Amino acid sequence: MIPTTELAQQVINGLVMGGVYALIALGLTLIFGILDQVNFAHGELYMIGAYATFYFTGMLGGVYFFGMIFAMLAVAFLGLLYEWLLFRPLRGRGHLPAIISSLGASIFLWNLALQVFGSIPHQMRTDISEITINLWGISITVQRLLVLIVALVLIIGLYLIIMKTRIGKAMRATAQDPEVAALLGININRIAEMTFIIGGALAAAAGALIGPIFLIYPAMGLMACLKAFVVVILGGLGNVIGAVVAGFGLGVIESLGAGFISSAYKDFFAFLVLILVLWVRPEGILGKTAKKAG
Amino acid sequence: MWKIKKYFWFIVIAHLVLSFSFPFCGEAREDEIRIGLHGPFSGPVAFSGELMKKGFLLAVEEINKAGGIKIAGKILKIRTFVEDDRGVPAEGVAVTEKLITRDQVHAIVGPFNSSVGLAVAELSDRYKVLRLVPIAVADAITTRHPWVFRNCPNQTMQTVQNAEWVVKQGKWKKFALLLENTDYGRGAGEIWTKVVKGKGGEVLATEYFNLGDTDFTTQLTKIKGRDPQGIFLVGLITEGAQVLRQAKHLGMHQQFIGLGGFASDKFIQLAGGSAEGLINNSYWEPNPKIPKSVSFKENFEKFSKMEAEMFSAATYDAVYILKEAFEKAGASGTDTESKEALRKAMHKVDYVGVQGKTTFDEEGQATLHVHIVQVKEGKRRIIGP
């Protein structure tokens, strides 16, 4: 007999992690869907987003919200640099060169972070990170609640940009067929820049949200990036709605699997789900609708 | 332009050749004692490695300043050889080979990580070069290796002493375990469970986390649901600090009882206020009953600008223990007879250092006791033996 409060608590724990997975995976899946490229240095955007929030918050008088906005702006610019330095020079040469250049960037950035910020984790506290709300036996900190809320707001915002704006329309057109889109007057380079800016800002938001809950350290992007890849594949490559569903789904599955079966196999559940989905539906959970939504 | 380029490459190559060959030229002299040290001076545990290195260097500086080591009427200075093993077993083997064959050290101090210790222990027996382990705890590092000694309590000693103290208090009967998913964490969990169950305690849940994990709410929620009175936590600084913080966020009030790398001020700082009340093992604390421990704290903090804690203290003592062994052996050669004399002298060591009195049993394990400490108002206080 599973007590309902424990079940509810585990689902909420899973949803919070799921929100973070979804935010990181969204940028990855956009880059894949629109530009047909794989960014192995995506976890570093998340890591630098967390450090940037830490330092900006300190500089801006301790206001966490400002720190987060500035971090998103700074990392959006870093995303733009990714496009200019890592991806544009290699565009049109297939997947492999870009994979290698982004893998190199990942190793470079987390070792740089190790030199600049040191190997000792940074701890960030905000006004809301230590306040716990208790409701019907379920405990959640305000910061964790904020993760869920901000993640949902950003996801809805992104969806509106893609579906309702001109640039969103151009992004969808590029995803369908870059050559025809270019023929119709869409500047593919602008679209690529926009995609990396959005991806960078979302990853930075994930880092900013999680910073006050966990610790901030140079290697934090590695596992996060791996999980985001699982989410992207589960949701269908390039599928935005798929990434959101898979992100939250993965968070909850991990939490329930570890909570009610065995915590020794927490990561095992994530990859088990991946293998099962690849086996039964290799195109991803929502794979069929990939191009329409992305 | 062309010529400059040519010269440039010549200079670069010349530099490389010189910088690679010179350190290896250090000829083994008769009038010195060569002691090697290796530990994780880069990588994820670099911070703890640095504490270890500073403890070593302070002891060497003090001994050399006071004259050196007296062997058969002569006074010899210590020369140090410090190598980085990055906490990787293969690197540990490589630097040990280098210390023994090239630098011809008389003895080696280190390593930090148990996995490295298990990999290098074999080499000490093969080359018959004495090794003194100040930090790595895995039992098997010393048990089968006559040339390897250890001057900190091993894993079984630490875990058993912790569990026995906990049971003796009689305050807690029902426990949950939260363990690092490694040989170290799982091993400690097994031993601890056996002792506690043997004395009538109950274990309601055993949960694991992986190195590098950041979210522990799943495990903690499950433990919270079982409602134990005490939680036995095994791990290192980064994971441990987050566990305590997240437990507080979940509104948990159970007593945490820790084993592992939590006995430093840095840990208390990382955990924020959530470390308050934590009970933990520590095999060294400044203790007024041991005068040397108080002066060591002062000298070490002046020397290194870092906090004196158990890693630096054990490595500091290791150098003085070697000094006593050399003086008892009365030999400083690198021939088999001198080496054997040194090894035998280790068993006769009866040294009172910053950790208190150290003697070695027939397996080369020092008989030492751990302290049980509790965090009160952000500081560790000794509450157990």
XYZ file of C-alpha atoms in Angstrom:
679
model
C 0.000 0.000 0.000
C 1.558 3.253 -1.129
C 0.661 6.277 0.984
C -0.907 9.000 -1.162
C 1.134 11.846 0.314
C 4.391 10.066 -0.524
C 3.115 9.394 -4.042
C 2.066 13.010 -4.487
C 5.402 14.238 -3.115
C 7.319 12.007 -5.533
C 5.227 13.221 -8.490
C 5.918 16.843 -7.540
C 9.651 16.136 -7.106
C 9.583 14.579 -10.569
C 7.711 17.483 -12.152
C 10.268 20.003 -10.851
C 13.176 18.032 -12.344
C 11.065 17.502 -15.469
C 10.667 21.258 -15.903
C 14.445 21.644 -15.890
C 14.923 18.766 -18.330
C 12.315 20.302 -20.636
C 13.963 23.750 -20.626
C 17.376 22.348 -21.550
C 15.934 19.923 -24.091
C 13.865 22.618 -25.841
C 16.946 24.482 -27.069
C 18.552 21.227 -28.196
C 15.482 20.070 -30.063
C 15.003 23.479 -31.728
C 18.590 23.444 -32.978
C 18.067 19.930 -34.231
C 14.646 20.536 -35.787
C 15.378 23.838 -37.463
C 19.078 23.604 -38.309
C 19.499 19.818 -38.397
C 22.554 20.077 -36.134
C 23.510 18.476 -32.802
C 24.921 20.698 -30.065
C 26.999 18.695 -27.592
C 28.000 21.869 -25.759
C 24.442 22.622 -24.672
C 25.002 21.561 -21.064
C 27.684 24.239 -20.752
C 25.113 26.941 -21.556
C 23.167 25.643 -18.554
C 26.295 25.575 -16.362
C 27.402 29.078 -17.369
C 23.815 30.285 -16.917
C 23.965 29.118 -13.292
C 27.342 30.805 -12.636
C 26.193 33.986 -14.410
C 23.083 34.124 -12.215
C 25.260 33.663 -9.144
C 27.597 36.543 -10.033
C 25.023 38.906 -11.549
C 22.762 38.501 -8.524
C 25.695 39.447 -6.320
C 26.510 42.473 -8.490
C 22.924 43.676 -8.799
C 22.326 44.086 -5.105
C 21.221 40.534 -4.441
C 18.043 40.707 -6.499
C 17.721 37.167 -7.828
C 15.215 38.065 -10.544
C 17.573 40.623 -12.148
C 20.434 38.157 -11.913
C 18.385 35.611 -13.813
C 17.393 38.081 -16.578
C 20.990 39.248 -17.070
C 22.227 35.659 -17.093
C 19.682 34.785 -19.778
C 20.836 37.755 -21.871
C 24.527 36.919 -21.413
C 24.091 33.251 -22.260
C 21.827 34.106 -25.207
C 24.850 36.025 -26.535
C 27.066 33.009 -25.847
C 24.565 30.964 -27.887
C 25.021 33.463 -30.695
C 28.800 32.950 -30.447
C 28.222 29.183 -30.706
C 26.410 29.761 -33.998
C 29.063 32.145 -35.348
C 32.139 30.198 -34.266
C 31.120 26.545 -34.017
C 28.268 25.915 -36.404
C 28.126 28.459 -39.245
C 31.637 27.754 -40.584
C 30.735 24.049 -40.754
C 27.197 24.316 -42.115
C 26.437 22.138 -45.124
C 29.257 19.681 -44.369
C 27.103 17.065 -42.691
C 26.671 16.249 -39.009
C 30.079 15.000 -37.997
C 32.188 18.212 -38.123
C 29.638 20.139 -36.041
C 29.382 17.305 -33.519
C 33.143 17.314 -33.079
C 33.420 21.095 -32.831
C 30.660 21.281 -30.221
C 32.148 18.379 -28.262
C 35.455 20.267 -28.256
C 33.691 23.421 -27.082
C 32.067 21.457 -24.246
C 35.402 20.125 -22.987
C 37.016 23.549 -23.381
C 34.261 25.380 -21.513
C 33.986 23.113 -18.514
C 37.730 23.009 -18.062
C 37.829 26.790 -18.412
C 35.117 27.009 -15.749
C 37.249 24.751 -13.541
C 40.149 27.214 -13.864
C 38.077 30.383 -13.490
C 35.564 29.362 -10.814
C 37.546 26.554 -9.143
C 36.542 23.008 -8.270
C 34.757 23.967 -5.061
C 31.009 24.185 -5.707
C 29.328 27.564 -5.280
C 26.314 27.782 -3.064
C 23.631 30.286 -3.908
C 20.895 31.307 -1.515
C 17.986 33.516 -2.338
C 15.203 34.911 -0.198
C 12.892 32.194 -1.415
C 15.252 29.215 -1.595
C 14.925 28.354 2.102
C 11.177 28.913 2.583
C 9.185 25.685 2.664
C 5.446 25.462 2.062
C 3.622 22.554 3.735
C 0.290 21.483 2.308
C -1.502 18.196 3.086
C 1.768 16.634 4.196
C 3.582 17.669 1.031
C 6.617 19.948 1.380
C 7.948 22.131 -1.391
C 10.238 25.169 -1.282
C 9.112 28.348 -2.983
C 12.182 28.074 -5.231
C 11.044 24.660 -6.512
C 7.569 26.005 -7.113
C 9.216 28.846 -9.050
C 11.041 26.309 -11.229
C 7.701 24.830 -12.276
C 6.004 28.194 -12.839
C 8.842 29.837 -14.770
C 9.390 26.698 -16.844
C 5.711 26.646 -17.815
C 5.697 30.394 -18.628
C 8.798 30.083 -20.805
C 7.435 27.009 -22.577
C 4.126 28.749 -23.355
C 6.037 31.868 -24.443
C 8.210 29.826 -26.774
C 5.166 28.085 -28.201
C 3.526 31.446 -28.929
C 6.708 32.756 -30.603
C 6.881 29.720 -32.846
C 3.195 29.584 -33.713
C 2.089 33.227 -33.742
C 4.972 35.447 -34.878
C 6.578 36.061 -38.279
C 9.963 34.880 -37.089
C 8.310 31.766 -35.702
C 6.711 31.129 -39.050
C 10.085 31.556 -40.730
C 11.607 29.106 -38.230
C 8.945 26.527 -39.013
C 9.457 27.048 -42.727
C 13.219 26.527 -42.334
C 12.568 23.356 -40.364
C 10.408 21.994 -43.180
C 12.803 22.768 -46.000
C 15.737 25.165 -45.618
C 16.394 25.468 -49.349
C 12.840 26.398 -50.297
C 12.689 28.727 -47.305
C 15.848 30.462 -48.521
C 14.406 30.735 -52.027
C 11.353 32.443 -50.587
C 13.536 35.132 -49.071
C 14.105 33.819 -45.554
C 17.611 34.623 -44.303
C 18.738 31.243 -42.942
C 21.614 32.788 -40.990
C 19.208 35.081 -39.114
C 17.038 32.069 -38.283
C 20.060 30.123 -37.052
C 21.126 33.045 -34.854
C 17.623 33.345 -33.420
C 17.498 29.611 -32.697
C 20.774 29.689 -30.746
C 19.739 32.838 -28.878
C 16.507 31.165 -27.759
C 18.290 27.899 -26.922
C 20.932 29.756 -24.882
C 18.368 31.813 -22.978
C 16.294 28.734 -22.093
C 19.332 26.768 -20.905
C 20.465 29.771 -18.832
C 16.979 29.988 -17.311
C 17.235 26.318 -16.322
C 20.635 26.987 -14.716
C 19.343 30.102 -12.960
C 16.340 28.227 -11.568
C 18.268 25.213 -10.366
C 21.289 27.148 -8.971
C 19.652 28.052 -5.650
C 18.356 24.475 -5.171
C 21.497 22.513 -5.989
C 25.129 23.542 -5.960
C 26.836 25.219 -8.905
C 29.968 23.496 -10.214
C 31.824 23.161 -13.539
C 30.755 19.603 -14.422
C 27.048 20.171 -13.737
C 26.296 20.514 -17.462
C 27.537 17.058 -18.442
C 24.802 14.883 -16.911
C 22.163 17.534 -17.617
C 23.093 17.492 -21.310
C 22.911 13.691 -21.399
C 19.439 13.705 -19.842
C 18.363 16.422 -22.287
C 19.435 14.185 -25.163
C 17.287 11.387 -23.758
C 14.370 13.832 -23.608
C 14.940 15.023 -27.182
C 15.013 11.471 -28.503
C 11.990 10.431 -26.431
C 9.973 13.381 -27.660
C 10.932 12.926 -31.272
C 13.925 14.750 -32.750
C 13.054 18.383 -33.365
C 9.624 18.127 -31.776
C 8.938 20.998 -29.378
C 5.768 19.645 -27.749
C 7.353 16.194 -27.640
C 10.322 17.607 -25.704
C 8.027 19.208 -23.125
C 5.962 16.042 -22.653
C 9.064 13.838 -22.542
C 10.862 16.232 -20.162
C 8.117 16.161 -17.546
C 7.485 12.460 -18.208
C 11.131 11.546 -17.649
C 11.281 13.548 -14.420
C 8.236 11.755 -13.014
C 9.324 8.279 -14.178
C 12.756 8.712 -12.570
C 11.233 9.924 -9.352
C 8.647 7.133 -9.104
C 11.088 4.435 -10.210
C 13.702 5.490 -7.665
C 11.101 6.149 -4.978
C 9.108 2.942 -5.233
C 11.451 0.405 -6.826
C 15.075 1.234 -5.973
C 17.152 4.395 -5.789
C 20.280 2.426 -6.706
C 18.901 2.385 -10.255
C 17.713 5.985 -10.600
C 19.572 6.724 -13.852
C 18.834 3.215 -15.031
C 15.133 4.103 -15.376
C 15.859 7.073 -17.629
C 17.876 4.963 -20.034
C 15.528 1.990 -19.791
C 12.686 4.226 -20.969
C 14.921 5.477 -23.772
C 15.699 1.956 -24.949
C 12.046 0.880 -24.741
C 10.859 3.890 -26.732
C 13.565 3.430 -29.371
C 12.483 -0.171 -29.626
C 8.727 0.359 -29.878
C 8.564 3.839 -31.439
C 11.960 4.766 -32.903
C 10.552 8.097 -34.118
C 9.825 9.190 -30.520
C 6.576 9.438 -28.548
C 5.219 12.268 -30.701
C 7.538 11.606 -33.629
C 4.927 11.668 -36.373
C 3.954 15.273 -35.797
C 7.562 16.378 -35.570
C 7.777 18.791 -38.436
C 4.324 20.289 -37.937
C 4.928 21.379 -34.391
C 8.617 22.206 -34.658
C 60.405 36.669 -40.923
C 61.350 33.194 -42.059
C 64.419 33.099 -39.858
C 62.485 34.156 -36.772
C 60.055 31.351 -37.361
C 62.880 28.839 -37.626
C 64.472 30.098 -34.421
C 61.127 30.098 -32.726
C 60.648 26.388 -33.287
C 64.195 25.668 -32.266
C 63.633 27.504 -28.992
C 60.325 25.756 -28.355
C 61.839 22.322 -28.939
C 64.898 23.125 -26.863
C 62.665 24.236 -24.018
C 60.618 21.080 -24.184
C 63.677 18.849 -24.183
C 65.274 20.702 -21.287
C 62.164 20.873 -19.176
C 61.499 17.187 -19.617
C 64.991 15.986 -18.937
C 66.101 18.135 -16.006
C 63.747 17.054 -13.250
C 64.668 13.460 -13.917
C 68.374 14.159 -13.558
C 68.044 14.540 -9.769
C 70.830 12.162 -8.807
C 70.231 10.043 -5.720
C 72.596 11.387 -3.089
C 73.725 9.558 0.029
C 73.321 12.502 2.389
C 69.589 12.993 2.076
C 66.300 11.209 2.742
C 63.997 11.229 -0.277
C 60.270 11.090 0.489
C 57.633 11.010 -2.229
C 54.036 12.205 -1.936
C 51.179 11.653 -4.337
C 47.530 12.608 -4.185
C 44.731 14.257 -6.179
C 46.140 17.757 -6.704
C 43.888 18.391 -9.707
C 40.401 17.111 -10.572
C 37.243 16.971 -8.485
C 38.907 16.379 -5.090
C 41.737 18.880 -5.672
C 40.674 20.968 -2.678
C 41.097 18.069 -0.244
C 44.307 17.059 -2.046
C 45.714 20.524 -1.407
C 45.115 20.135 2.347
C 47.012 16.845 2.240
C 49.957 18.398 0.369
C 50.214 21.389 2.725
C 50.251 19.093 5.775
C 53.120 17.138 4.217
C 55.153 20.202 3.261
C 54.742 21.830 6.690
C 56.095 18.733 8.461
C 59.073 18.528 6.088
C 59.855 22.220 6.537
C 59.756 21.912 10.327
C 61.994 18.828 10.383
C 64.560 20.345 8.022
C 64.590 23.626 9.945
C 65.254 21.727 13.174
C 68.244 20.018 11.554
C 66.875 16.927 9.866
C 66.733 13.201 10.555
C 69.435 11.696 12.798
C 70.669 8.416 11.381
C 73.697 6.631 12.798
C 75.317 9.842 14.023
C 74.671 11.763 10.798
C 71.981 14.372 10.299
C 70.219 14.117 6.932
C 67.810 16.576 5.349
C 64.539 15.480 3.718
C 64.142 16.051 -0.006
C 60.558 15.914 -1.314
C 59.092 14.609 -4.573
C 55.455 15.593 -5.081
C 53.326 14.035 -7.844
C 49.705 14.478 -8.923
C 47.691 11.246 -9.347
C 44.399 13.118 -10.037
C 42.573 10.472 -7.979
C 42.872 8.055 -10.911
C 44.219 4.531 -10.159
C 46.245 4.298 -13.412
C 47.868 7.681 -12.735
C 48.669 6.549 -9.212
C 50.521 3.528 -10.582
C 52.430 5.690 -13.077
C 53.604 8.254 -10.520
C 54.514 5.513 -8.029
C 56.723 3.853 -10.657
C 58.306 7.217 -11.356
C 58.945 7.971 -7.678
C 60.527 4.567 -7.078
C 62.560 3.980 -10.226
C 63.646 7.498 -11.219
C 63.645 9.469 -7.984
C 64.677 6.453 -5.898
C 62.658 7.583 -2.915
C 63.150 5.896 0.459
C 59.450 6.032 1.261
C 56.139 7.222 -0.183
C 53.315 9.055 1.586
C 49.816 8.807 0.070
C 47.406 8.373 -1.546
C 44.084 10.055 -0.818
C 41.619 7.872 -2.743
C 40.921 4.267 -1.777
C 40.717 3.196 -5.423
C 44.238 4.553 -6.004
C 45.492 2.939 -2.796
C 44.212 -0.482 -3.866
C 45.983 -0.097 -7.222
C 49.396 0.985 -5.893
C 49.698 -1.226 -2.785
C 51.067 -4.081 -4.889
C 53.978 -1.937 -6.138
C 55.293 -1.316 -2.630
C 55.716 -5.068 -2.079
C 57.260 -5.636 -5.497
C 59.887 -2.867 -5.173
C 60.164 -3.178 -1.385
C 59.626 0.532 -0.872
C 57.809 1.588 2.266
C 54.434 3.313 1.854
C 52.554 5.146 4.581
C 48.887 5.876 3.764
C 47.460 8.870 5.644
C 43.937 9.072 4.171
C 42.691 6.232 1.905
C 40.554 3.947 4.092
C 39.817 0.674 2.194
C 40.839 -2.193 4.529
C 42.559 -4.258 1.820
C 45.203 -1.561 1.156
C 47.182 -2.729 4.198
C 45.917 -6.221 5.036
C 47.761 -8.198 2.379
C 50.720 -5.861 1.911
C 53.631 -5.997 4.390
C 55.234 -2.866 2.895
C 52.127 -0.697 3.297
C 51.210 1.028 6.579
C 48.345 3.349 7.404
C 48.134 6.037 10.076
C 44.393 6.709 9.975
C 41.563 4.390 11.049
C 40.490 2.060 8.210
C 36.949 1.775 6.922
C 35.869 -1.061 9.217
C 37.297 0.683 12.286
C 35.597 3.976 11.397
C 32.227 2.435 10.597
C 32.152 0.063 13.583
C 33.193 2.804 16.015
C 30.527 5.095 14.585
C 27.788 2.454 14.794
C 28.745 1.373 18.313
C 28.708 4.940 19.564
C 25.277 5.533 17.989
C 23.783 2.406 19.575
C 25.317 3.218 22.975
C 23.531 6.574 23.109
C 20.183 4.743 23.154
C 18.459 7.804 21.679
C 17.646 6.258 18.336
C 16.302 2.803 17.488
C 14.985 3.088 13.920
C 17.343 4.063 11.117
C 17.480 4.684 7.395
C 20.689 4.609 5.333
C 21.541 6.962 2.488
C 24.742 5.806 0.794
C 27.065 6.816 -2.004
C 26.678 4.111 -4.654
C 30.373 3.052 -4.599
C 32.402 0.302 -2.913
C 33.084 2.792 -0.156
C 29.445 3.704 0.480
C 28.053 0.203 0.062
C 30.801 -1.318 2.226
C 30.171 1.173 5.021
C 26.420 0.534 4.790
C 26.848 -3.213 5.184
C 29.137 -2.968 8.211
C 27.014 -0.316 9.888
C 23.774 -2.274 9.383
C 25.346 -5.410 10.854
C 26.519 -3.652 14.016
C 23.275 -1.729 14.548
C 21.018 -4.738 13.908
C 23.193 -6.875 16.191
C 22.480 -4.445 19.023
C 18.722 -4.426 18.477
C 18.405 -1.472 16.112
C 16.082 -1.470 13.119
C 16.949 -0.466 9.558
C 13.827 0.725 7.721
C 15.301 1.739 4.354
C 18.621 1.654 2.476
C 18.848 4.184 -0.347
C 21.660 5.059 -2.754
C 22.831 8.012 -4.812
C 25.468 8.295 -7.524
C 28.572 10.487 -7.483
C 27.639 13.708 -9.258
C 23.914 13.469 -8.452
C 22.269 16.753 -7.545
C 18.667 15.886 -6.736
C 18.129 13.739 -3.633
C 14.488 14.549 -2.949
C 13.306 11.182 -4.295
C 15.419 9.187 -1.831
C 14.685 11.609 1.001
C 10.932 11.502 0.358
C 11.004 7.724 0.608
C 13.009 7.861 3.835
C 10.664 10.496 5.227
C 7.737 8.147 4.503
C 9.358 5.376 6.598
C 9.765 7.814 9.515
C 13.112 6.696 11.015
C 14.719 8.468 13.977
C 18.229 8.607 12.570
C 19.696 8.692 9.054
C 23.176 7.281 8.377
C 24.719 9.259 5.501
C 27.891 8.211 3.655
C 29.464 10.361 0.948
C 31.707 13.261 0.081
C 31.415 17.000 0.464
C 29.423 18.036 -2.657
C 26.681 15.418 -2.460
C 26.499 15.444 1.331
C 25.943 19.197 1.541
C 23.054 19.007 -0.915
C 21.463 16.049 0.886
C 21.308 18.001 4.147
C 19.923 21.075 2.441
C 17.220 19.204 0.578
C 16.242 17.253 3.694
C 15.636 20.553 5.430
C 13.593 21.773 2.473
C 11.414 18.667 2.795
C 10.822 19.528 6.430
C 12.730 16.515 7.797
C 13.846 16.615 11.420
C 15.639 13.268 11.690
C 19.124 13.120 13.195
C 21.757 12.792 10.460
C 24.779 10.665 11.341
C 27.568 11.034 8.798
C 30.618 9.118 7.669
C 32.989 10.502 5.061
C 34.210 13.902 3.983
C 31.970 16.072 6.128
C 34.448 17.053 8.832
C 35.513 20.425 7.446
C 34.351 24.014 7.784
C 33.928 24.157 4.011
C 31.229 21.490 4.287
C 29.347 23.410 6.952
C 29.515 26.504 4.774
C 28.268 24.653 1.653
C 25.358 23.089 3.497
C 24.289 26.493 4.757
C 22.386 26.301 8.026
C 21.322 22.737 7.266
C 24.471 21.169 8.729
C 23.444 22.298 12.212
C 23.074 19.278 14.484
C 24.874 16.864 12.116
C 26.754 14.122 13.963
C 29.848 12.943 12.129
C 33.071 10.968 12.318
C 36.326 12.853 12.426
C 39.690 11.269 13.054
C 41.283 14.525 13.994
C 40.099 17.608 15.844
C 42.143 20.136 17.820
C 41.934 18.625 21.272
C 43.276 20.302 24.444
C 44.178 16.817 25.763
C 46.700 16.510 22.905
C 48.919 19.629 23.131
C 50.520 19.043 19.696
C 47.101 19.173 18.005
C 46.488 22.701 19.230
C 49.873 24.038 18.121
C 49.510 22.208 14.783
C 46.231 23.994 14.087
C 47.918 27.346 14.665
C 51.054 26.555 12.652
C 49.188 24.935 9.778
C 46.771 27.791 9.333
C 49.652 30.272 9.339
C 51.606 28.134 6.847
C 48.838 27.294 4.370
C 46.067 29.879 4.882
C 43.720 26.876 4.890
C 41.705 25.242 7.644
C 43.509 22.542 9.651
C 41.414 19.357 9.522
C 41.839 15.580 9.513
C 43.423 15.177 6.052
C 46.202 17.692 6.690
C 46.720 16.417 10.240
C 47.137 12.772 9.220
C 49.568 13.630 6.405
C 51.560 15.869 8.753
C 51.863 13.060 11.287
C 52.864 10.619 8.541
C 56.120 12.522 7.904
C 57.041 12.539 11.620
C 56.215 8.828 11.885
C 58.624 8.148 9.001
C 61.270 10.273 10.748
C 60.978 8.148 13.882
C 61.123 4.942 11.839
C 64.318 6.107 10.054
C 65.939 7.001 13.366
C 64.933 3.677 14.912
C 66.186 1.769 11.857
C 69.463 3.688 11.806
C 69.845 3.109 8.079
C 69.413 5.381 5.105
C 70.573 3.260 2.192
C 68.480 2.031 -0.701
C 69.867 -1.526 -0.459
C 67.546 -4.370 0.573
C 68.977 -4.589 4.100
C 68.372 -0.921 4.901
C 64.901 -1.075 3.399
C 64.036 -4.139 5.452
C 65.364 -2.431 8.597
C 63.116 0.553 7.915
C 60.060 -1.664 7.429
C 60.742 -3.504 10.669
C 61.262 -0.212 12.488
C 57.749 0.878 11.516
C 56.366 -1.827 13.810
C 58.404 -0.377 16.685
C 57.142 3.162 16.149
C 55.490 4.597 19.221
C 54.852 8.166 18.248
C 52.752 10.821 19.921
C 51.721 13.349 17.283
C 48.863 15.642 16.487
C 46.545 12.627 16.214
C 47.639 11.305 19.585
C 49.583 8.081 20.074
C 50.261 5.993 16.967
C 51.468 2.375 16.931
C 51.057 -0.166 14.147
C 49.632 -3.685 14.401
C 51.118 -6.672 12.535
C 49.155 -5.717 9.401
C 50.556 -2.201 9.359
C 47.327 -0.601 10.502
C 47.575 2.128 13.135
C 45.412 1.622 16.188
C 43.593 4.918 16.368
C 40.197 6.053 17.497
C 37.774 8.315 15.721
C 36.089 11.253 17.344
C 32.358 11.738 17.090
C 31.665 15.405 16.470
C 28.498 17.424 16.205
C 27.930 20.732 14.448
C 26.768 23.302 16.969
C 26.414 26.965 16.032
C 28.346 26.319 12.801
C 31.367 24.710 14.552
C 32.321 21.070 15.115
C 32.409 20.011 18.758
C 33.678 16.690 20.053
C 30.810 14.798 21.694
C 32.135 11.220 21.559
C 35.314 9.366 22.595
